[in-house]
Structure formats: structure tokens, C-alpha cells
CSV table of C-alpha atoms (C1' of nucleotides) in Angstrom, one decimal:
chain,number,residue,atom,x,y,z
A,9,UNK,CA,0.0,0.0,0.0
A,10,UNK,CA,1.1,3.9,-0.7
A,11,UNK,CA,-0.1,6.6,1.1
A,12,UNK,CA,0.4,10.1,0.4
A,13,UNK,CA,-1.0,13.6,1.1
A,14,UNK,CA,-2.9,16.0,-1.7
A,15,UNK,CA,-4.9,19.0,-1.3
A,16,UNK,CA,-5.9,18.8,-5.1
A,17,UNK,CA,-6.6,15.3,-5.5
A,18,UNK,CA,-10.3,14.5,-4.4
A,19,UNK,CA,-11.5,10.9,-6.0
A,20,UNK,CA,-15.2,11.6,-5.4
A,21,UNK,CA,-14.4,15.0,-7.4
A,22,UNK,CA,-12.6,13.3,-10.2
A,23,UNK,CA,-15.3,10.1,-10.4
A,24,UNK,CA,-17.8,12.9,-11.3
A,25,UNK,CA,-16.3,15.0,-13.6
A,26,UNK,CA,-16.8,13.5,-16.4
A,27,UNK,CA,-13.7,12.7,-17.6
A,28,UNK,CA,-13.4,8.9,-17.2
A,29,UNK,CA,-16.0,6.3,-17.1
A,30,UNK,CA,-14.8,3.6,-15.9
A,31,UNK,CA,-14.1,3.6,-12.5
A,32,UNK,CA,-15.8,1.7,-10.2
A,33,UNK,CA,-17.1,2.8,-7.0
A,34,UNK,CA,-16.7,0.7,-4.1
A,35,UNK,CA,-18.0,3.5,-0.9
A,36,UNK,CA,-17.6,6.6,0.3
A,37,UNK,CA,-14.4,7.6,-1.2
A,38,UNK,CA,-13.4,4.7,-2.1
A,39,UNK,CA,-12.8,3.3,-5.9
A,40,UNK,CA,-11.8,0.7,-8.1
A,41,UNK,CA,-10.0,2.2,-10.5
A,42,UNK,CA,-8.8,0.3,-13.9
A,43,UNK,CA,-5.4,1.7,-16.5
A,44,UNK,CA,-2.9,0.1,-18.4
A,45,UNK,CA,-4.3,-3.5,-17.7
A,46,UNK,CA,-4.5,-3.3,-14.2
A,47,UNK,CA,-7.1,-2.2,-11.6
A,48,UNK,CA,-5.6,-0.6,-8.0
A,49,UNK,CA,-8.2,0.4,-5.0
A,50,UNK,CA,-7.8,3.6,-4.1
A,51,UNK,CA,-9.1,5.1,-0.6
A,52,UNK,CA,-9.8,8.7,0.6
A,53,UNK,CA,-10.1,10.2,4.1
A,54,UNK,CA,-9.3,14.1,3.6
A,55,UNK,CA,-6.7,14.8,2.3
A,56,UNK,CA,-4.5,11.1,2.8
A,57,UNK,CA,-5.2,9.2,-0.6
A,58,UNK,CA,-3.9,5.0,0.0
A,59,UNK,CA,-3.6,3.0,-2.9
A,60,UNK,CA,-3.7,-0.9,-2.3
A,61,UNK,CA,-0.8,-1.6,-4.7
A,62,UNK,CA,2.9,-2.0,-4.4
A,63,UNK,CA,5.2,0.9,-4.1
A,64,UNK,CA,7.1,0.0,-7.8
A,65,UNK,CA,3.9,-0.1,-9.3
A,66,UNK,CA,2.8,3.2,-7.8
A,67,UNK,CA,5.5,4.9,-9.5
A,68,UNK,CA,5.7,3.1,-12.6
A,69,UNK,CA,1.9,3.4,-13.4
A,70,UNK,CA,-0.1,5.3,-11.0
A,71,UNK,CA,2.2,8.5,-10.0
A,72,UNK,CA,1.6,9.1,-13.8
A,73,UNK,CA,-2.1,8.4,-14.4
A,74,UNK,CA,-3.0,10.4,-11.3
A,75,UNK,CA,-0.6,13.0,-13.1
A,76,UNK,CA,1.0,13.8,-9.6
A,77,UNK,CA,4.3,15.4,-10.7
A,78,UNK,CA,1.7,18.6,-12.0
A,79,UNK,CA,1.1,21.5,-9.8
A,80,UNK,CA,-2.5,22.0,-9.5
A,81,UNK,CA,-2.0,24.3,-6.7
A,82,UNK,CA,0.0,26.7,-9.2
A,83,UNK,CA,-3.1,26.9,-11.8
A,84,UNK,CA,-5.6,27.1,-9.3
A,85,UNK,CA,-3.8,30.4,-7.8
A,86,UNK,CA,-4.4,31.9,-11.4
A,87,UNK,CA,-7.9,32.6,-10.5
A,88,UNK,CA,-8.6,36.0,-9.0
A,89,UNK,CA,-10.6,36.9,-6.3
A,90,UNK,CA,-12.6,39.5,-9.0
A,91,UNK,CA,-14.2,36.2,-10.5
A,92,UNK,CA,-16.5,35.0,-8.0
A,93,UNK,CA,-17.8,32.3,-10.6
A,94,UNK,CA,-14.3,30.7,-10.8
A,95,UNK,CA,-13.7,31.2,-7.3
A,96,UNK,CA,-16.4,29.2,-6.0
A,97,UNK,CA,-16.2,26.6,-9.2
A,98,UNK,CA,-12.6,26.5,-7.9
A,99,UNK,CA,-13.3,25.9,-4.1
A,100,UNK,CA,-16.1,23.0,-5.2
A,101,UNK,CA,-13.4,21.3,-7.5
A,102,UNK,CA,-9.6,21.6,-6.0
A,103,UNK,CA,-9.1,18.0,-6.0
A,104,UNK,CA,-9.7,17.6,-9.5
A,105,UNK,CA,-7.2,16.5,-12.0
A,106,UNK,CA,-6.6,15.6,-15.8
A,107,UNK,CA,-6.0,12.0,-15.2
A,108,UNK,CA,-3.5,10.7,-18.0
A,109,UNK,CA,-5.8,7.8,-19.3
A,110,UNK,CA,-5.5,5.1,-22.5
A,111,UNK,CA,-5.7,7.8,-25.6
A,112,UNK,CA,-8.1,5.2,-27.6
A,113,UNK,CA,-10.4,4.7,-24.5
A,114,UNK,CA,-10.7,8.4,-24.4
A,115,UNK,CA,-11.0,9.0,-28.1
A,116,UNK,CA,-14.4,6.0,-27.7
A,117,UNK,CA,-15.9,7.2,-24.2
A,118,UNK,CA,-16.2,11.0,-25.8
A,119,UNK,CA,-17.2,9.9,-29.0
A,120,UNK,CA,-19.9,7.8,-27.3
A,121,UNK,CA,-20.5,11.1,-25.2
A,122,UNK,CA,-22.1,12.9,-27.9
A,123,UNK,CA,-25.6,14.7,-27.2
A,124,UNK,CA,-26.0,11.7,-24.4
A,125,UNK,CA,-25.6,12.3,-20.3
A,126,UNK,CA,-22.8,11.0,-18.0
A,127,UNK,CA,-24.8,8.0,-16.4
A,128,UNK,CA,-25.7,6.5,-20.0
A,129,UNK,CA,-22.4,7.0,-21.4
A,130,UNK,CA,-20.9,5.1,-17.9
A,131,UNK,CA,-23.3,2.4,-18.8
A,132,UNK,CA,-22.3,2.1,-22.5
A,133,UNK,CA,-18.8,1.7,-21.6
A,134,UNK,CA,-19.2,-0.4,-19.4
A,135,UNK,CA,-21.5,-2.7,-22.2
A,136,UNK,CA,-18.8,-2.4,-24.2
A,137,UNK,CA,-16.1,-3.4,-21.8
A,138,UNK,CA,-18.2,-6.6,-21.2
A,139,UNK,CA,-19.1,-7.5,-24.5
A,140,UNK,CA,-15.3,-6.5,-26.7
A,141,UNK,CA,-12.9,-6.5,-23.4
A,142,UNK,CA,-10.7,-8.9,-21.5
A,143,UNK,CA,-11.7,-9.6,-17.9
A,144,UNK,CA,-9.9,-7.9,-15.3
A,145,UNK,CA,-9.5,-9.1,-11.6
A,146,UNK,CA,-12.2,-7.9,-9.1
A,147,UNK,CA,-14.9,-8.6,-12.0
A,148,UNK,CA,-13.9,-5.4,-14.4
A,149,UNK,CA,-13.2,-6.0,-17.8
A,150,UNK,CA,-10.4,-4.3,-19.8
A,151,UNK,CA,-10.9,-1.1,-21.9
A,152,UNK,CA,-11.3,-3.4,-25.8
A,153,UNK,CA,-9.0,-2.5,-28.3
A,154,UNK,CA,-9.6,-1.3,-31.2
A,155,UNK,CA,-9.1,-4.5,-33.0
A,156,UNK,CA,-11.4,-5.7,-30.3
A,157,UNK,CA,-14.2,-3.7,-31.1
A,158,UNK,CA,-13.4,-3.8,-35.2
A,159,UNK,CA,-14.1,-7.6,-34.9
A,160,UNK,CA,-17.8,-6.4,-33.5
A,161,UNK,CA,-20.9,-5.1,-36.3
A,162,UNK,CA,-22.6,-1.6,-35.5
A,163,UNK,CA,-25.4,-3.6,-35.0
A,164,UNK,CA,-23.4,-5.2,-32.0
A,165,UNK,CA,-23.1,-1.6,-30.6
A,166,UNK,CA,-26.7,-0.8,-31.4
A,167,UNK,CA,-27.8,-3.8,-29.5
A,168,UNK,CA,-26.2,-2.3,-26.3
A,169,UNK,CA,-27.8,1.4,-26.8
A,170,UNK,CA,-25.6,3.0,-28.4
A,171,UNK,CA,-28.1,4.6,-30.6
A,172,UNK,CA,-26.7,6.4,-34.0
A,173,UNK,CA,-23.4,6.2,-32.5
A,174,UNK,CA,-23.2,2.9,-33.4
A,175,UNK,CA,-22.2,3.3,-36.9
A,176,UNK,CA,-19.5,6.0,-35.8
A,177,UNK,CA,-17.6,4.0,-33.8
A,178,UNK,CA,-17.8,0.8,-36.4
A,179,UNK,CA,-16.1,3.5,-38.5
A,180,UNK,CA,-13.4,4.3,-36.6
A,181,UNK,CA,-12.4,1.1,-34.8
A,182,UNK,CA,-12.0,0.0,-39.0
A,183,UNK,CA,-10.4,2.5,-39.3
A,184,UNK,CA,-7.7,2.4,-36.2
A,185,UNK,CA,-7.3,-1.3,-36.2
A,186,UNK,CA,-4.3,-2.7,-37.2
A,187,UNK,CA,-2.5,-0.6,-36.2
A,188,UNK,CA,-3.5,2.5,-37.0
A,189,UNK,CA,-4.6,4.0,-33.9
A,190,UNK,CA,-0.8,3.9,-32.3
A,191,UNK,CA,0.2,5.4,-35.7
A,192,UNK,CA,-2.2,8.0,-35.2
A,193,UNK,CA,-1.2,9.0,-31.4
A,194,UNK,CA,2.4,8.6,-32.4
A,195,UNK,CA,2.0,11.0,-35.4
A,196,UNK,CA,-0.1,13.6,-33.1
A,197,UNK,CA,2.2,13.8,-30.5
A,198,UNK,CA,4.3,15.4,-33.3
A,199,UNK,CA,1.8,18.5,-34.5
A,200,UNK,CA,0.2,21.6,-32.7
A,201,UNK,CA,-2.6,21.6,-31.3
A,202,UNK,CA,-4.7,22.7,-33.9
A,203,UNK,CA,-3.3,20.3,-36.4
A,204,UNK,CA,-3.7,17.7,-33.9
A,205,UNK,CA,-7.6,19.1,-33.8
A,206,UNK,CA,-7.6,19.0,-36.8
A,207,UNK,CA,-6.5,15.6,-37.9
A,208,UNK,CA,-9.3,14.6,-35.4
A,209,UNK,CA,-12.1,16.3,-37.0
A,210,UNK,CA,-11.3,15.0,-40.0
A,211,UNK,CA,-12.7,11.3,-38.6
A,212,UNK,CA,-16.3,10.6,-38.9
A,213,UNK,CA,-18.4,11.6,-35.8
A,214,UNK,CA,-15.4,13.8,-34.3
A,215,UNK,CA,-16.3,17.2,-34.8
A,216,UNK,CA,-14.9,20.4,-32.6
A,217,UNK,CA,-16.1,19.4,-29.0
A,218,UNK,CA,-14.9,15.8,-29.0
A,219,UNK,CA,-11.6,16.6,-30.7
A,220,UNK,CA,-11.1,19.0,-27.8
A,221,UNK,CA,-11.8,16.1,-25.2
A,222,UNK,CA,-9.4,14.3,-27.1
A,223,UNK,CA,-6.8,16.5,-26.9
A,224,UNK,CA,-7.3,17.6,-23.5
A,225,UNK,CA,-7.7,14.2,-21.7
A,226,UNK,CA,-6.4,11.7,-24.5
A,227,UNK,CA,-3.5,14.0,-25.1
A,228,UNK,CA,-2.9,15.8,-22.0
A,229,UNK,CA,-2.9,18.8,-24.1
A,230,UNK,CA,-4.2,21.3,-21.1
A,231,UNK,CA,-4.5,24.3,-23.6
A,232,UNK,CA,-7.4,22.2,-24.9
A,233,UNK,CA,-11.0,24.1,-23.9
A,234,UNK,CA,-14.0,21.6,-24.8
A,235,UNK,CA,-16.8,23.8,-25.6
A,236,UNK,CA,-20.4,21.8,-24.3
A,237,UNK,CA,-23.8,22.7,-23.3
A,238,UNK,CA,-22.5,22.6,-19.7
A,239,UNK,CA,-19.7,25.4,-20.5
A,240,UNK,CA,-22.0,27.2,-23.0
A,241,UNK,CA,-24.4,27.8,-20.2
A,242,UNK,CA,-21.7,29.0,-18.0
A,243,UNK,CA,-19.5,31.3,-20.7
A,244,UNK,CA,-23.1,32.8,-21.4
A,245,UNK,CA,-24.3,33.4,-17.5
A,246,UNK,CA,-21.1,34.6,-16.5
A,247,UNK,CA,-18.7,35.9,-18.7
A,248,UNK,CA,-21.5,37.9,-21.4
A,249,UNK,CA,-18.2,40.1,-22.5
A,250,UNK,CA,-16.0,37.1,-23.2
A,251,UNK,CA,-13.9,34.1,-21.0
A,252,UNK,CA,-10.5,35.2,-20.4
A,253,UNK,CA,-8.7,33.0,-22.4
A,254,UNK,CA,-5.2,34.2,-22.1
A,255,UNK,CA,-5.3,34.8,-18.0
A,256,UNK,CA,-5.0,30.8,-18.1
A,257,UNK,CA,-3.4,30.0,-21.5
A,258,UNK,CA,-1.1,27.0,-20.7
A,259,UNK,CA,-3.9,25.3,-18.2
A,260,UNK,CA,-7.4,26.6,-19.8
A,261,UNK,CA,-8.1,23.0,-19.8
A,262,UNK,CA,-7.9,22.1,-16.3
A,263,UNK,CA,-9.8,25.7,-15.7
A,264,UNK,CA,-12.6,23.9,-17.6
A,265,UNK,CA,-12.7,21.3,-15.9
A,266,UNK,CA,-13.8,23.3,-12.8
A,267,UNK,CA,-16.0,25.3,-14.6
A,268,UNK,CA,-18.1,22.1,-16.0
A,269,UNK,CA,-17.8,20.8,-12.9
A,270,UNK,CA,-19.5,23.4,-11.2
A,271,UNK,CA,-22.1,23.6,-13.4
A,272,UNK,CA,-23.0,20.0,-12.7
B,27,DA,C1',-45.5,14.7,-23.6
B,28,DG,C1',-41.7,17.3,-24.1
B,29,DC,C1',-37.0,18.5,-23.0
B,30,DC,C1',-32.3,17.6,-22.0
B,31,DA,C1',-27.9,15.2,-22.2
B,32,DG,C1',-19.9,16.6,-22.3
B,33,DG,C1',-22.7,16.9,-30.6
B,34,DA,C1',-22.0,15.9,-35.4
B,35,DA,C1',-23.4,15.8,-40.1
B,36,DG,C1',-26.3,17.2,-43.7
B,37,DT,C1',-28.9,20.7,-46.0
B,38,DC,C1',-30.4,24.9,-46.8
B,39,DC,C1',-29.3,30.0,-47.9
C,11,DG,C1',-20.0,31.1,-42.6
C,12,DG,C1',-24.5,30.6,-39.7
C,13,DA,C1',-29.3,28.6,-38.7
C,14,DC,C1',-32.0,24.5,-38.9
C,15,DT,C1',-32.9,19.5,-38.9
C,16,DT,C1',-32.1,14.8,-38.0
C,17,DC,C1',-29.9,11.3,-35.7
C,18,DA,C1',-31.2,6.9,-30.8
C,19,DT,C1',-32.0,6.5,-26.2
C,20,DG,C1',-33.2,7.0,-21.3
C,21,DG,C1',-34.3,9.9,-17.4
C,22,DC,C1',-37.0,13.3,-15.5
DNA sequence: AGCCAGGAAGTCC
DNA sequence: GGACTTCATGGC
């Protein structure tokens, strides 16, 4: 077991962000938590985080999904005390993070995410997962791959609700098989983030919003400023002259996260 | 019954 | 370039 101390690392707060969908709570601050093949338990009583694994695997594997060697605290001091919306979005959502999860299970989740709510895009995953994925200990099943899921119809992923989306993600799990989805991150990781954008958009059922989630969470690319109902609500209530953009360029990303969160 | 949900694509003009 | 429509589905 590892134990260490965070104030901006709050599991309940990063369960329900909406930025994964695959964890698996267990109680009151406490998850299971699935990346990279494995699954660890990880327990919260303030601010002491434990995580029921050994300490080599904690810092081959969890120091970086957690993204713990990034300095929260330094983007969250960006905020003035002149914008009470971010202020209190800010006090509600200090533990969260960008976790640094599987690129291809990010590029599916969000592209499942479309137009659809967090609790039916959890349980679509989680179909998925059950019908394309390897089982895990502890009863999970791994995220599929995409030559998992290419083997599967769109009338497989119609069968588990996954409604016109179906046909998207046939699409691009032909298209990413063999290969071609590590060719794809590899060759990204090379361009800007608007080429990268970009390059997204240019795959069926990827348009602006879901290339930015992409980016932002598949990609750690924390410039990235996904643009939903959730944050066009907010931009609209509280900033009617225009977000300041360039008071957080470098981090906008993680400043969305607490605005969406806050919203919720 | 109608509206909303971490939207995208097609079709108008 | 925008505005509008359609695309499944479930929850409220």
C-alpha cells in the first residue's frame, strides 16, 4: 500500500467530472480504479489518498495516471478573487485533476458522449467493456482495443444502446485497427494543437467538441477548452463580455474542468 | 409529452 | 459562414 497527502486530489471530485467512465465505486471515497491492464483500490479520508498496490507499481503506473508530478495548486492560484464564478467553481473542484488515461479509451468514451448524459455514457462503456474486453480481476473487464471492437458489427453496438453512434464507432475502430490507432497518437504527438484538432475532426463523428476532449484528456494537451452545453451555459451566465482565455493559456483545460464541474 | 444530455453531419441560404 | 434538422435513447 502507498499513502500520500494531496490537497488537489479529491477521488469523489474526479469520479464525477466526467472525464473517465470507468471507474468503479466501491463506498464513500473509495474506488476501483482500472489503467494500463491493471485495476488498484484507491481510498480517501481528507486529504490522505492510499492505494492498495505495491510501491514500484505506484511509481511506474499510478504516479503518472494520477498526473501527480503537476502542480495543481499553481493553476488554481491563477484565479482571481474579482471572478467569483471561478472562485467558487474553484473551491467545489480543487481535487480535481486531468488524469492521463488510454488515448483510444478516451478518443471512444467522448465519441460515445455525444448529445447523451454521464450515467448512460458510464453504462455504454461499461456494455462495451463486457461484450469486446478482456476480464480484469475484481470482476472489471479491460478497456477493448480497437481491433477488439473492429471484430464487433454496429449492429453489435446498437444492440447495447448506443443509438446512432453505433455506426461512428464501427467506423473508426475499421479505421484504427491494425494498427493504425498507435500510428495515429504517435504521429499527433508530433503537430500543434490545432493540427492535432484538426487531424481529429477529420474522422467521422469527431467534430470540434470531441476533438477537444481528445486533446485535452487523451493527449494531455491542457490548452485544450472543450466547448459543451454545460460550459456554453456557463461562458453565457457569467462571462457575457468574453472568458478570459489568455489569464489561463497554458492550463485553460484544467480551468474547464472546474467550470463544467461546477455547473453540474 | 416534451426536454435535455460533455454533438456531429447534412442541407439549406 | 451561420441557422435548422435529424440522428437513438433514457431519465426526468
Amino acid at each position: 500500500m502507498v499513502t500520500f497527502e494531496s490537497q488537489h486530489l479529491n477521488l469523489n471530485q474526479i469520479a464525477s467530472s466526467g472525464q473517465c467512465f470507468t471507474w468503479r465505486r466501491l463506498g464513500e471515497g473509495r474506488y476501483l480504479i482500472p489503467a494500463q491492464g491493471r485495476t488498484v483500490e484507491a481510498v480517501q479520508a481528507g486529504d490522505r489518498i492510499s492505494l492498495l498496490c505495491a510501491p514500484k507499481e505506484f511509481e511506474s503506473v499510478w504516479r503518472d495516471y494520477f498526473d501527480l508530478d503537476t502542480d495543481y495548486g499553481a493553476f488554481l492560484s491563477a484565479i482571481p478573487a474579482s471572478d467569483p464564478c471561478l472562485t467558487a467553481a474553484a473551491r467545489l473542484g480543487q481535487g480535481i485533476r486531468i488524469l492521463r488515461q488510454d488515448f483510444w479509451e478516451v478518443m471512444v468514451s467522448f465519441l460515445i458522449s455525444q448529445n447523451n448524459n454521464i450515467a448512460r455514457i458510464t453504462r455504454s462503456v461499461a456494455e462495451l467493456c463486457r461484450i469486446c474486453g478482456a476480464p480484469l480481476e475484481n470482476g472489471l473487464f479491460s478497456f477493448p482495443t480497437p481491433d477488439a471492437l473492429a471484430a464487433r458489427s454496429a449492429e453489435d453496438f446498437r444492440a447495447i444502446g448506443l443509438g446512432y453512434r453505433a455506426e461512428y464507432l464501427a467506423n473508426l475502430s475499421a479505421t484504427l485497427s491494425g494498427g493504425g490507432e498507435a500510428e495515429l497518437r504517435a504521429a499527433l504527438e508530433q503537430t500543434s494543437d490545432e493540427e492535432a484538432r484538426c487531424a481529429l475532426m477529420s474522422l467521422r463523428g469527431i467534430g470540434r467538441k470531441v476533438a477537444d476532449c481528445i486533446l485535452l484528456f487523451g493527449l494531455h494537451r491542457l490548452d485544450a477548452f472543450p466547448t459543451d452545453t454545460h460550459i456554453k451555459r456557463v461562458l453565457c451566465t457569467y462571462y457575457p463580455d468574453g472568458f478570459p482565455f489568455a489569464r489561463y493559456r497554458g492550463f485553460a483545460g484544467v480551468i474547464q474542468q472546474y467550470l463544467f464541474y461546477f455547473d453540474l
